[in-house]
């Protein structure tokens, strides 16, 4: 059951697709409500799931999280905000029903989930105008399903986007694209996508291509597509302020940029220096920005990643002037302790400064709206702009994923998990966010495999891939200045890396089929194991294993030098051990707490009772996967219902694309 409470006159975030009528029901007595603040108590066994992209465990209890989309490059456990705002959480306990809460508000929301007081949740909305949805369900999976029904169907990427991707900040030329592809192909490491970061552009200007670094962009795309590889360029939210740059001139002339209090275009710094910010809340500006992607699509591009769209501000022009003045005053005096701190604060406080978000405005239906009040909707509407225009202009599904997001954007695109690091804890965080993001509809997601910041090691990359082969978005990406981490940089482990990535393609029919079924029915592709066993205390409290689709449970190793790990099985399951992409062990593991050994070149996972796992023959790209000759690994199961379509159709039908694969009688 869903109740929708409306307070004041909220701005429509467009998160909810199917809005029920506002409820006549009284506000539940167990919640204390004081304007924009509401609180509820937690009992000892309560578990809090949700909040999508956020640090810490799957059980969110014991920390304060703030929905405030932020360009945050250090995902450590004290952080409160990352790039997305996913204001949904649910409370449950073993054997108890579950209740979900969604705060529909586009500005700042603070979730104190048992941080100040262990037994109290306090949610503070930054305005008296907001909506609150309360969802009562039998168990967590039921609440998540009801929520997904409200927010609408998740984005469907093309089938080829389930292949392996290689990226690095620094690739910026035709030669880079060709070299990376060649290295993959000559080493027989599977590959479907290579990514272009900001250096492909001319002076970091959106919708331009450097003619110096690309002699024939279109021909390059054709050549690569002939090798079954697609090029995926980045698009940044901010537009360089530069007279004579066609796209800036268009935006300026048509008043498509956000304005400051004086009515001039608001200016702040991002990669190109001074930039203006498209007003993505204005439908006309959205159409303009979205149509611009055609410039690249018409040259053979089938996918994009949208970045810096929190929006990230390195400085605002106004604030920079103030800081310069204060710094020059400070430097005249002595730099003793407090002056020294002040100096640092001034410099560090330049970027993504909250005050700057109060200094610019959107125009919505002729009304001026302060950005601060709708901050979390910016990235959503940038990506929506791209997806809406391109979906309209071209018949086939395209790849979109964004850094910043809000619930609702899941209908248009996926997300990647931002600037993580080559840290072991980030493998675990990757797994945990996968589950929370699925609850809010972001099914097409994954993290920068190998880590974006810091230096990856061979063992880290092997272990990380052993998880990432199950994430719909599978991309190795790293930052400028870090150790190069393409699989072929680690020749001693080449065979193991090739094997693990090869397994992705053996699993592809299953992973794609499970993804599509989940997206089309509103269920979770990746879920905490307790969602399938809500009465089981140990299962509900397991935070480092996942079910992927209906048949398999994964339990990757995420600690350095670990030779194996603990695994909890809610019931007996079939353990399947792969060395590279070959099955080397199938055995039954008893229900309960187990220890398993997993060597660096192995992937171990589990098949659930009564279930079947189809496996394809190895392939080096998605188009090469043979869907007709599948081997069925099974555990007391008799059939598997496979979804398959052409991978490009925008609105595939579920029923007509299903096929039952029967396990042959032995
Ligand atoms: C941001 C992105 C990162 C990208 C970099 C340069 O930090 O999150 O993925 O490589 O910008 O464009």
XYZ file of C-alpha atoms and ligand atoms in Angstrom:
678
model
C 0.000 0.000 0.000
C 1.268 3.459 -0.942
C 0.356 6.755 0.703
C 1.377 10.047 -0.833
C 1.536 13.015 1.536
C 1.857 16.468 0.022
C 3.219 19.332 2.130
C 2.978 22.921 0.888
C 3.336 23.472 -2.852
C 6.236 21.325 -4.003
C 8.192 21.772 -7.215
C 7.521 18.783 -9.479
C 10.767 16.797 -9.616
C 9.326 14.346 -12.163
C 10.793 11.467 -10.193
C 7.473 9.675 -9.914
C 5.870 8.601 -13.146
C 2.634 7.188 -11.784
C 1.530 9.562 -9.031
C -1.309 8.262 -6.913
C -3.792 10.855 -5.625
C -2.620 12.567 -2.433
C -3.812 10.545 0.522
C -6.684 11.445 2.808
C -5.204 9.097 5.420
C -3.908 10.547 8.649
C -0.171 10.792 9.027
C 1.032 7.590 10.767
C 1.214 7.996 14.521
C 4.587 6.292 14.827
C 6.229 9.146 12.896
C 6.678 12.487 14.561
C 6.350 15.278 12.077
C 7.434 18.831 12.582
C 7.206 20.743 9.304
C 10.139 19.676 7.147
C 11.511 17.308 9.807
C 10.210 13.842 10.545
C 11.481 11.167 12.915
C 10.792 7.539 13.647
C 12.270 5.076 16.084
C 14.189 1.960 15.233
C 14.121 -1.231 17.212
C 17.254 -3.204 17.810
C 16.884 -5.605 14.877
C 15.796 -3.050 12.322
C 17.825 -2.759 9.160
C 17.754 0.270 6.876
C 18.321 -0.370 3.168
C 18.408 2.184 0.376
C 19.738 5.641 -0.518
C 21.181 4.404 -3.821
C 24.613 5.841 -4.415
C 26.114 6.375 -0.968
C 29.132 5.234 1.047
C 29.168 2.501 3.721
C 27.359 -0.803 3.916
C 24.070 -2.054 2.528
C 22.577 -1.527 5.968
C 22.685 2.257 6.124
C 22.064 2.463 9.847
C 24.513 4.509 11.929
C 25.467 7.434 9.707
C 24.134 10.725 8.361
C 23.722 10.971 4.605
C 22.930 14.175 2.774
C 21.264 14.193 -0.610
C 23.286 16.935 -2.215
C 24.828 16.029 -5.556
C 28.557 16.548 -5.200
C 31.683 16.061 -7.280
C 33.342 13.983 -4.552
C 36.620 12.303 -5.437
C 37.212 10.613 -2.102
C 34.638 7.950 -1.357
C 35.579 7.291 2.242
C 33.219 6.304 5.019
C 32.883 9.729 6.593
C 31.474 11.269 3.416
C 27.840 12.237 3.449
C 27.163 13.010 -0.209
C 28.188 11.577 -3.555
C 27.010 12.432 -7.073
C 23.399 11.254 -6.916
C 20.331 11.936 -4.772
C 18.216 8.827 -4.270
C 15.884 9.741 -1.425
C 14.436 6.294 -0.871
C 15.034 4.031 2.110
C 13.209 1.130 3.673
C 13.144 -0.240 7.180
C 12.686 -3.917 7.925
C 13.704 -6.639 10.380
C 13.953 -10.428 10.036
C 10.502 -11.914 9.660
C 8.822 -8.489 9.832
C 7.036 -6.476 7.150
C 8.921 -3.593 5.530
C 8.124 0.099 5.121
C 9.609 2.341 2.483
C 9.958 6.138 2.463
C 10.605 8.364 -0.506
C 11.189 12.075 -0.035
C 10.263 13.744 -3.292
C 12.247 16.959 -3.195
C 14.905 18.306 -5.579
C 16.990 20.231 -3.027
C 18.924 19.166 0.049
C 17.623 16.379 2.292
C 19.467 15.109 5.369
C 18.977 11.524 6.503
C 20.239 10.925 10.020
C 19.818 7.160 10.139
C 20.630 6.359 13.741
C 23.735 8.556 13.765
C 22.878 11.118 16.444
C 20.815 8.539 18.318
C 21.245 4.853 17.524
C 17.518 4.182 17.676
C 16.192 7.201 15.775
C 15.874 8.167 12.153
C 15.490 11.906 11.549
C 14.938 13.244 8.067
C 15.263 16.966 7.450
C 14.038 18.459 4.200
C 15.427 21.838 3.227
C 11.959 23.276 2.551
C 8.390 22.982 3.818
C 7.313 22.170 0.232
C 7.855 18.484 -0.487
C 6.090 15.166 -0.908
C 6.551 12.037 1.139
C 5.608 8.558 -0.051
C 5.161 5.841 2.531
C 5.064 2.313 1.161
C 3.930 -0.618 3.274
C 4.860 -4.066 2.074
C 5.178 -7.638 3.186
C 8.984 -7.665 2.920
C 11.825 -5.556 1.452
C 11.536 -6.975 -2.080
C 7.823 -6.168 -2.094
C 8.446 -2.554 -1.000
C 11.197 -2.119 -3.595
C 8.890 -3.508 -6.283
C 6.076 -1.150 -5.312
C 8.490 1.776 -5.415
C 9.777 0.746 -8.837
C 6.188 0.561 -10.067
C 5.753 4.195 -9.031
C 8.891 5.460 -10.730
C 8.520 3.670 -14.059
C 10.539 1.368 -16.279
C 14.314 1.448 -16.028
C 16.478 2.500 -18.947
C 17.304 -0.205 -21.493
C 20.817 -0.019 -22.932
C 21.676 -1.706 -26.242
C 22.837 -5.312 -25.951
C 26.388 -4.466 -27.056
C 26.704 -2.203 -23.969
C 26.962 -5.386 -21.863
C 30.400 -5.992 -23.353
C 33.754 -4.970 -21.923
C 34.778 -1.299 -22.059
C 38.197 0.292 -21.796
C 38.675 3.905 -20.807
C 41.342 6.224 -19.434
C 41.532 9.922 -18.851
C 44.269 10.738 -21.325
C 42.941 8.826 -24.353
C 42.147 11.641 -26.721
C 43.198 10.733 -30.213
C 42.427 8.452 -33.087
C 45.742 6.688 -32.460
C 44.764 5.990 -28.860
C 41.486 4.414 -29.932
C 43.168 2.271 -32.581
C 46.078 1.258 -30.338
C 43.900 0.191 -27.413
C 41.641 -1.843 -29.703
C 44.590 -3.482 -31.386
C 46.173 -4.406 -28.048
C 42.956 -6.028 -26.889
C 42.418 -7.882 -30.132
C 46.006 -9.131 -30.506
C 45.924 -10.429 -26.935
C 42.471 -11.971 -27.452
C 40.961 -10.060 -24.557
C 37.262 -9.457 -25.278
C 36.264 -5.855 -26.009
C 33.175 -3.936 -27.192
C 33.797 -0.295 -26.275
C 36.637 2.212 -26.034
C 35.998 5.538 -24.337
C 37.006 9.062 -25.149
C 37.599 11.425 -22.255
C 37.692 15.239 -22.507
C 40.855 15.394 -24.602
C 39.055 14.473 -27.836
C 37.380 17.876 -27.848
C 38.777 21.066 -29.194
C 39.691 23.104 -26.078
C 37.259 21.052 -23.964
C 34.325 22.485 -25.909
C 31.276 20.201 -26.013
C 30.217 18.934 -29.448
C 33.574 19.636 -31.085
C 36.298 17.210 -32.171
C 39.949 18.161 -32.306
C 40.957 18.019 -35.959
C 44.573 17.836 -34.851
C 44.071 14.565 -33.016
C 41.467 13.017 -35.322
C 42.225 13.037 -39.004
C 38.916 11.338 -39.854
C 36.606 10.778 -36.912
C 33.816 9.187 -38.923
C 36.122 6.796 -40.726
C 37.706 5.838 -37.402
C 34.281 4.869 -36.072
C 33.571 2.789 -39.154
C 36.914 1.036 -38.904
C 36.399 0.254 -35.247
C 32.825 -0.911 -35.741
C 34.147 -3.324 -38.339
C 36.157 -4.754 -35.462
C 32.977 -4.788 -33.294
C 34.184 -1.902 -31.144
C 32.263 1.302 -30.443
C 33.713 4.624 -29.368
C 31.950 6.275 -26.426
C 32.757 9.972 -25.931
C 32.247 12.041 -22.787
C 30.041 15.162 -22.723
C 30.430 17.711 -19.918
C 27.556 19.785 -18.581
C 29.214 23.188 -18.720
C 29.722 25.067 -21.972
C 32.915 27.063 -22.467
C 32.266 30.813 -22.473
C 33.965 31.816 -25.650
C 32.621 34.140 -28.324
C 32.836 32.501 -31.719
C 32.385 28.950 -30.353
C 29.159 28.031 -32.138
C 27.489 26.195 -29.301
C 28.171 28.915 -26.750
C 26.940 31.552 -29.187
C 23.693 29.628 -29.724
C 23.100 29.198 -26.002
C 23.812 32.830 -25.258
C 21.643 34.156 -28.076
C 18.651 32.044 -27.056
C 18.979 32.617 -23.303
C 19.541 28.929 -22.662
C 22.040 29.456 -19.827
C 21.330 29.832 -16.116
C 21.330 33.445 -14.955
C 22.795 35.192 -11.941
C 20.774 37.575 -9.744
C 21.362 40.447 -12.198
C 19.970 38.464 -15.111
C 23.394 37.907 -16.744
C 24.668 34.447 -17.645
C 26.138 32.838 -14.533
C 29.836 32.048 -15.026
C 31.912 29.472 -13.172
C 35.003 27.435 -13.900
C 35.173 23.816 -15.061
C 37.779 22.076 -17.314
C 37.739 24.712 -20.104
C 38.005 27.649 -17.651
C 35.065 30.076 -17.517
C 31.834 28.323 -18.485
C 28.089 28.880 -18.708
C 25.562 26.341 -17.508
C 22.696 25.193 -19.732
C 19.372 25.595 -17.982
C 18.328 21.945 -18.187
C 15.129 22.692 -16.306
C 13.931 24.729 -19.259
C 12.412 22.335 -21.851
C 13.590 24.435 -24.792
C 17.160 24.455 -23.548
C 16.902 20.697 -23.063
C 15.808 20.164 -26.649
C 18.655 22.379 -27.877
C 21.285 20.531 -25.827
C 19.852 17.094 -26.590
C 19.761 17.659 -30.331
C 23.431 18.640 -30.274
C 24.388 14.996 -29.590
C 23.365 14.256 -33.184
C 26.580 15.916 -34.335
C 28.394 12.885 -32.919
C 25.734 10.249 -33.627
C 25.837 11.218 -37.290
C 29.532 10.407 -37.275
C 28.977 6.883 -36.017
C 28.758 7.375 -32.230
C 26.220 5.157 -30.425
C 26.803 6.033 -26.800
C 27.790 8.770 -24.366
C 28.821 9.371 -20.767
C 27.645 12.643 -19.246
C 29.953 14.173 -16.689
C 30.487 17.100 -14.288
C 26.728 17.498 -14.078
C 26.168 17.942 -10.327
C 27.056 20.577 -11.641
C 30.667 20.604 -10.556
C 31.975 24.183 -10.132
C 35.712 24.679 -9.662
C 35.064 28.307 -8.739
C 32.450 30.922 -9.435
C 33.736 34.135 -10.941
C 32.236 36.252 -8.179
C 33.576 34.140 -5.346
C 36.995 33.894 -6.975
C 37.331 37.683 -6.926
C 36.503 37.793 -3.198
C 38.970 35.023 -2.444
C 41.734 36.703 -4.425
C 41.275 39.872 -2.372
C 41.296 38.069 0.954
C 44.289 35.924 0.010
C 46.351 38.937 -0.981
C 45.478 40.600 2.365
C 46.421 37.442 4.254
C 49.735 37.153 2.459
C 50.690 40.601 3.655
C 50.587 39.451 7.273
C 52.113 36.521 9.108
C 50.878 33.045 8.244
C 50.598 31.756 11.773
C 48.243 28.940 12.591
C 44.789 30.527 12.097
C 45.813 32.571 9.067
C 47.309 29.446 7.600
C 44.063 27.511 8.143
C 42.092 30.381 6.691
C 44.300 30.422 3.606
C 43.726 26.716 3.026
C 39.987 27.021 3.647
C 39.747 29.851 1.165
C 41.437 27.847 -1.561
C 39.688 24.543 -0.857
C 36.374 26.334 -0.419
C 36.500 27.590 -3.983
C 35.174 24.427 -5.582
C 31.567 23.250 -5.401
C 30.892 25.879 -2.741
C 27.324 25.653 -1.494
C 26.883 29.437 -1.569
C 27.610 29.489 -5.282
C 24.593 27.260 -5.859
C 22.432 30.042 -4.408
C 23.780 32.513 -6.936
C 22.150 31.232 -10.082
C 18.664 30.661 -11.374
C 16.605 28.525 -13.708
C 13.565 29.618 -15.653
C 10.687 27.164 -15.367
C 7.364 28.107 -16.973
C 8.462 31.733 -16.928
C 9.280 31.567 -13.205
C 12.712 32.168 -11.723
C 13.821 29.241 -9.531
C 16.938 29.388 -7.377
C 19.305 26.563 -8.298
C 19.893 25.663 -4.639
C 16.256 24.576 -4.281
C 16.436 22.172 -7.229
C 20.157 21.378 -7.209
C 19.756 17.607 -7.337
C 17.731 17.741 -10.557
C 20.481 19.193 -12.738
C 22.310 16.047 -13.866
C 18.987 14.237 -14.233
C 17.757 16.829 -16.699
C 21.020 17.016 -18.625
C 20.903 13.293 -19.275
C 17.203 13.351 -19.912
C 17.846 16.058 -22.537
C 20.286 13.780 -24.343
C 18.194 10.628 -24.078
C 14.904 12.236 -25.063
C 16.333 13.893 -28.159
C 18.363 10.936 -29.339
C 15.595 8.407 -28.699
C 13.318 10.576 -30.774
C 15.832 11.204 -33.553
C 17.091 7.622 -34.007
C 15.251 4.309 -33.950
C 17.824 2.227 -32.051
C 18.670 2.137 -28.356
C 21.789 4.121 -27.501
C 24.132 3.934 -24.540
C 23.823 6.689 -21.936
C 25.219 6.897 -18.490
C 25.722 9.859 -16.269
C 27.692 10.773 -13.169
C 25.054 12.846 -11.412
C 21.505 11.553 -11.014
C 18.154 11.705 -9.271
C 15.363 9.140 -9.174
C 13.503 9.535 -12.479
C 16.709 9.697 -14.495
C 16.774 5.893 -14.250
C 14.143 5.924 -17.026
C 16.604 7.583 -19.410
C 20.029 6.303 -18.568
C 22.386 4.423 -16.304
C 25.067 5.844 -14.032
C 28.638 5.008 -13.189
C 29.755 5.266 -9.609
C 32.163 8.169 -10.105
C 35.760 8.755 -9.111
C 36.575 5.808 -6.884
C 40.145 4.716 -6.186
C 42.301 1.625 -6.572
C 41.350 0.656 -3.037
C 40.259 -2.767 -1.886
C 37.354 -1.283 0.082
C 36.045 0.146 -3.160
C 35.448 -3.331 -4.562
C 33.114 -3.940 -1.635
C 31.544 -0.484 -1.991
C 30.938 -1.264 -5.666
C 29.013 -4.412 -4.692
C 27.039 -2.664 -1.976
C 26.023 0.287 -4.149
C 24.910 -2.089 -6.868
C 22.202 -3.393 -4.565
C 21.084 0.026 -3.315
C 21.015 1.452 -6.830
C 18.831 -1.394 -8.048
C 16.242 -0.455 -5.421
C 15.873 2.972 -7.020
C 15.773 1.750 -10.612
C 19.401 2.238 -11.673
C 20.040 -1.205 -13.084
C 22.592 -0.247 -15.710
C 25.480 0.675 -13.466
C 29.023 -0.229 -12.494
C 32.154 1.312 -11.025
C 35.485 2.250 -12.605
C 37.019 -1.219 -12.512
C 40.577 -1.139 -11.223
C 39.834 2.209 -9.592
C 39.927 5.725 -11.050
C 42.382 7.407 -8.660
C 45.609 5.845 -7.286
C 47.606 2.963 -8.742
C 46.036 -0.393 -9.462
C 47.928 -3.606 -8.820
C 47.564 -6.835 -10.737
C 45.813 -8.669 -7.901
C 43.383 -5.782 -7.338
C 42.434 -5.766 -11.000
C 41.872 -9.530 -11.057
C 39.659 -9.452 -7.978
C 37.784 -6.391 -9.174
C 37.033 -7.918 -12.557
C 35.772 -11.035 -10.757
C 33.008 -8.775 -9.415
C 32.585 -6.459 -12.407
C 31.833 -9.276 -14.829
C 28.429 -9.356 -13.097
C 27.763 -5.599 -13.275
C 25.799 -4.461 -16.330
C 28.238 -1.614 -16.977
C 31.721 -3.136 -17.120
C 34.381 -0.513 -17.724
C 38.020 -0.172 -16.735
C 38.687 3.560 -16.261
C 41.539 5.423 -14.598
C 42.766 8.932 -14.042
C 45.509 10.863 -15.720
C 48.711 10.417 -13.748
C 47.921 6.972 -12.325
C 49.520 3.675 -13.356
C 48.153 2.413 -16.652
C 45.751 -0.414 -15.850
C 44.511 -1.894 -19.106
C 44.557 -5.702 -18.745
C 47.428 -5.960 -21.227
C 49.645 -3.886 -18.906
C 49.811 -6.908 -16.613
C 51.386 -9.514 -18.868
C 52.078 -11.987 -16.037
C 48.336 -12.227 -15.400
C 47.225 -11.868 -18.971
C 45.832 -15.357 -19.247
C 43.883 -14.997 -16.003
C 42.486 -11.615 -16.990
C 41.551 -12.924 -20.418
C 39.832 -15.860 -18.754
C 37.806 -13.769 -16.304
C 36.708 -11.334 -19.008
C 35.974 -14.293 -21.264
C 33.619 -15.598 -18.591
C 31.607 -12.372 -18.900
C 30.786 -13.356 -22.480
C 29.947 -16.943 -21.497
C 27.527 -15.481 -18.947
C 26.224 -12.802 -21.283
C 22.966 -14.462 -22.402
C 22.076 -15.035 -18.744
C 23.119 -11.563 -17.560
C 21.354 -9.799 -20.406
C 18.242 -11.924 -20.039
C 18.076 -11.298 -16.272
C 18.731 -7.595 -16.729
C 15.968 -7.218 -19.292
C 13.447 -9.222 -17.273
C 14.233 -7.099 -14.206
C 13.971 -3.825 -16.137
C 10.715 -4.817 -17.802
C 9.040 -6.128 -14.656
C 10.427 -3.725 -12.032
C 12.326 -6.379 -10.085
C 15.939 -6.170 -8.960
C 18.712 -7.566 -11.141
C 21.207 -7.331 -8.233
C 19.863 -7.657 -4.707
C 20.943 -8.238 -1.118
C 20.548 -11.926 -0.344
C 18.118 -11.158 2.481
C 15.614 -9.889 -0.090
C 15.073 -13.517 -1.136
C 15.089 -14.826 2.458
C 13.488 -12.035 4.526
C 12.883 -14.283 7.541
C 16.511 -15.298 7.776
C 18.416 -13.026 10.161
C 21.841 -14.003 8.854
C 20.796 -13.509 5.237
C 19.286 -10.081 5.916
C 22.466 -9.031 7.666
C 24.804 -10.249 4.916
C 26.354 -7.222 3.259
C 28.966 -8.667 0.937
C 27.096 -11.126 -1.259
C 24.441 -10.553 -3.910
C 21.915 -12.403 -5.954
C 22.354 -11.645 -9.628
C 19.171 -12.548 -11.440
C 17.091 -15.533 -10.429
C 19.736 -18.263 -10.519
C 23.039 -17.130 -9.052
C 24.578 -15.742 -5.899
C 27.981 -14.045 -6.006
C 30.473 -13.692 -3.174
C 33.607 -12.022 -4.542
C 36.880 -11.681 -2.658
C 37.589 -8.032 -1.825
C 40.583 -8.174 0.498
C 44.191 -8.099 -0.548
C 46.171 -11.304 -0.016
C 43.018 -13.178 0.971
C 43.075 -16.787 -0.170
C 39.332 -17.142 0.154
C 36.396 -15.842 2.127
C 33.447 -16.559 4.347
C 30.136 -17.181 2.572
C 26.681 -17.470 4.068
C 24.223 -19.797 2.350
C 20.566 -19.443 3.389
C 20.057 -22.926 1.942
C 22.248 -25.503 0.237
C 23.488 -24.336 -3.149
C 25.641 -25.568 -5.970
C 29.141 -24.079 -5.948
C 30.557 -23.481 -9.417
C 34.245 -22.755 -9.741
C 35.686 -21.293 -12.934
C 39.359 -21.104 -13.783
C 39.339 -18.492 -16.444
C 36.229 -19.316 -18.348
C 36.299 -23.070 -17.790
C 34.281 -24.857 -15.113
C 36.684 -26.788 -12.874
C 34.387 -27.681 -9.991
C 30.697 -28.212 -9.360
C 29.828 -29.291 -5.850
C 27.112 -28.848 -3.286
C 27.754 -26.520 -0.366
C 25.673 -26.914 2.769
C 23.392 -24.225 4.136
C 24.949 -21.985 6.798
C 28.326 -20.354 7.288
C 31.061 -21.665 5.019
C 34.615 -20.859 4.099
C 35.677 -21.112 0.454
C 39.084 -20.861 -1.181
C 39.292 -18.688 -4.272
C 42.569 -18.362 -6.150
C 43.400 -15.124 -7.955
C 42.626 -16.567 -11.364
C 39.290 -18.085 -10.298
C 35.684 -16.961 -10.111
C 33.412 -18.843 -7.735
C 29.667 -18.396 -7.491
C 26.581 -20.361 -6.516
C 23.506 -21.690 -8.296
C 20.306 -21.540 -6.302
C 18.177 -24.633 -5.702
C 15.710 -25.265 -8.488
C 17.565 -22.973 -10.892
C 19.410 -23.236 -14.155
C 22.273 -21.159 -15.571
C 22.763 -20.978 -19.334
C 26.344 -20.536 -20.516
C 27.442 -19.535 -23.998
C 30.654 -20.522 -25.727
C 33.499 -18.022 -25.268
C 33.403 -14.940 -27.535
C 35.498 -11.804 -27.991
C 32.626 -9.366 -28.554
C 28.886 -9.285 -27.968
C 27.953 -9.721 -31.630
C 30.006 -12.918 -31.597
C 28.051 -14.583 -28.772
C 26.238 -17.669 -30.005
C 22.819 -17.620 -28.325
C 21.684 -20.861 -29.942
C 24.168 -23.263 -28.415
C 23.941 -22.781 -24.686
C 25.142 -25.240 -22.058
C 22.816 -25.453 -19.068
C 24.416 -25.720 -15.653
C 21.692 -26.655 -13.268
C 20.845 -27.520 -9.747
C 17.735 -29.582 -9.364
C 16.225 -27.260 -11.952
C 14.527 -28.251 -15.133
C 14.264 -25.138 -17.232
C 15.375 -21.557 -17.710
C 13.305 -18.838 -19.358
C 15.625 -16.854 -21.574
C 14.900 -13.333 -22.766
C 16.491 -12.342 -26.025
C 15.751 -9.588 -28.510
C 17.731 -7.799 -31.192
C 19.267 -5.647 -28.457
C 18.331 -2.415 -30.183
C 14.547 -2.154 -30.213
C 13.388 0.711 -27.966
C 10.300 -0.958 -26.529
C 10.778 -4.711 -26.599
C 7.885 -6.829 -25.491
C 8.591 -9.197 -22.635
C 6.390 -12.177 -23.453
C 7.178 -12.514 -27.134
C 10.921 -12.474 -26.489
C 10.939 -15.284 -23.933
C 12.007 -18.815 -24.714
C 11.999 -21.791 -22.345
C 15.228 -23.787 -22.337
C 14.625 -27.282 -21.052
C 17.365 -29.202 -19.234
C 17.716 -32.526 -21.107
C 16.664 -35.542 -19.030
C 19.750 -37.385 -17.796
C 35.783 13.513 -13.862
C 35.169 12.163 -14.196
C 36.233 11.225 -14.699
C 36.932 11.843 -15.905
C 37.493 13.208 -15.559
C 38.052 13.942 -16.776
O 36.625 13.407 -12.780
O 34.489 11.638 -13.102
O 35.685 9.983 -15.017
O 37.948 10.997 -16.342
O 36.476 14.013 -14.997
O 37.074 14.143 -17.722
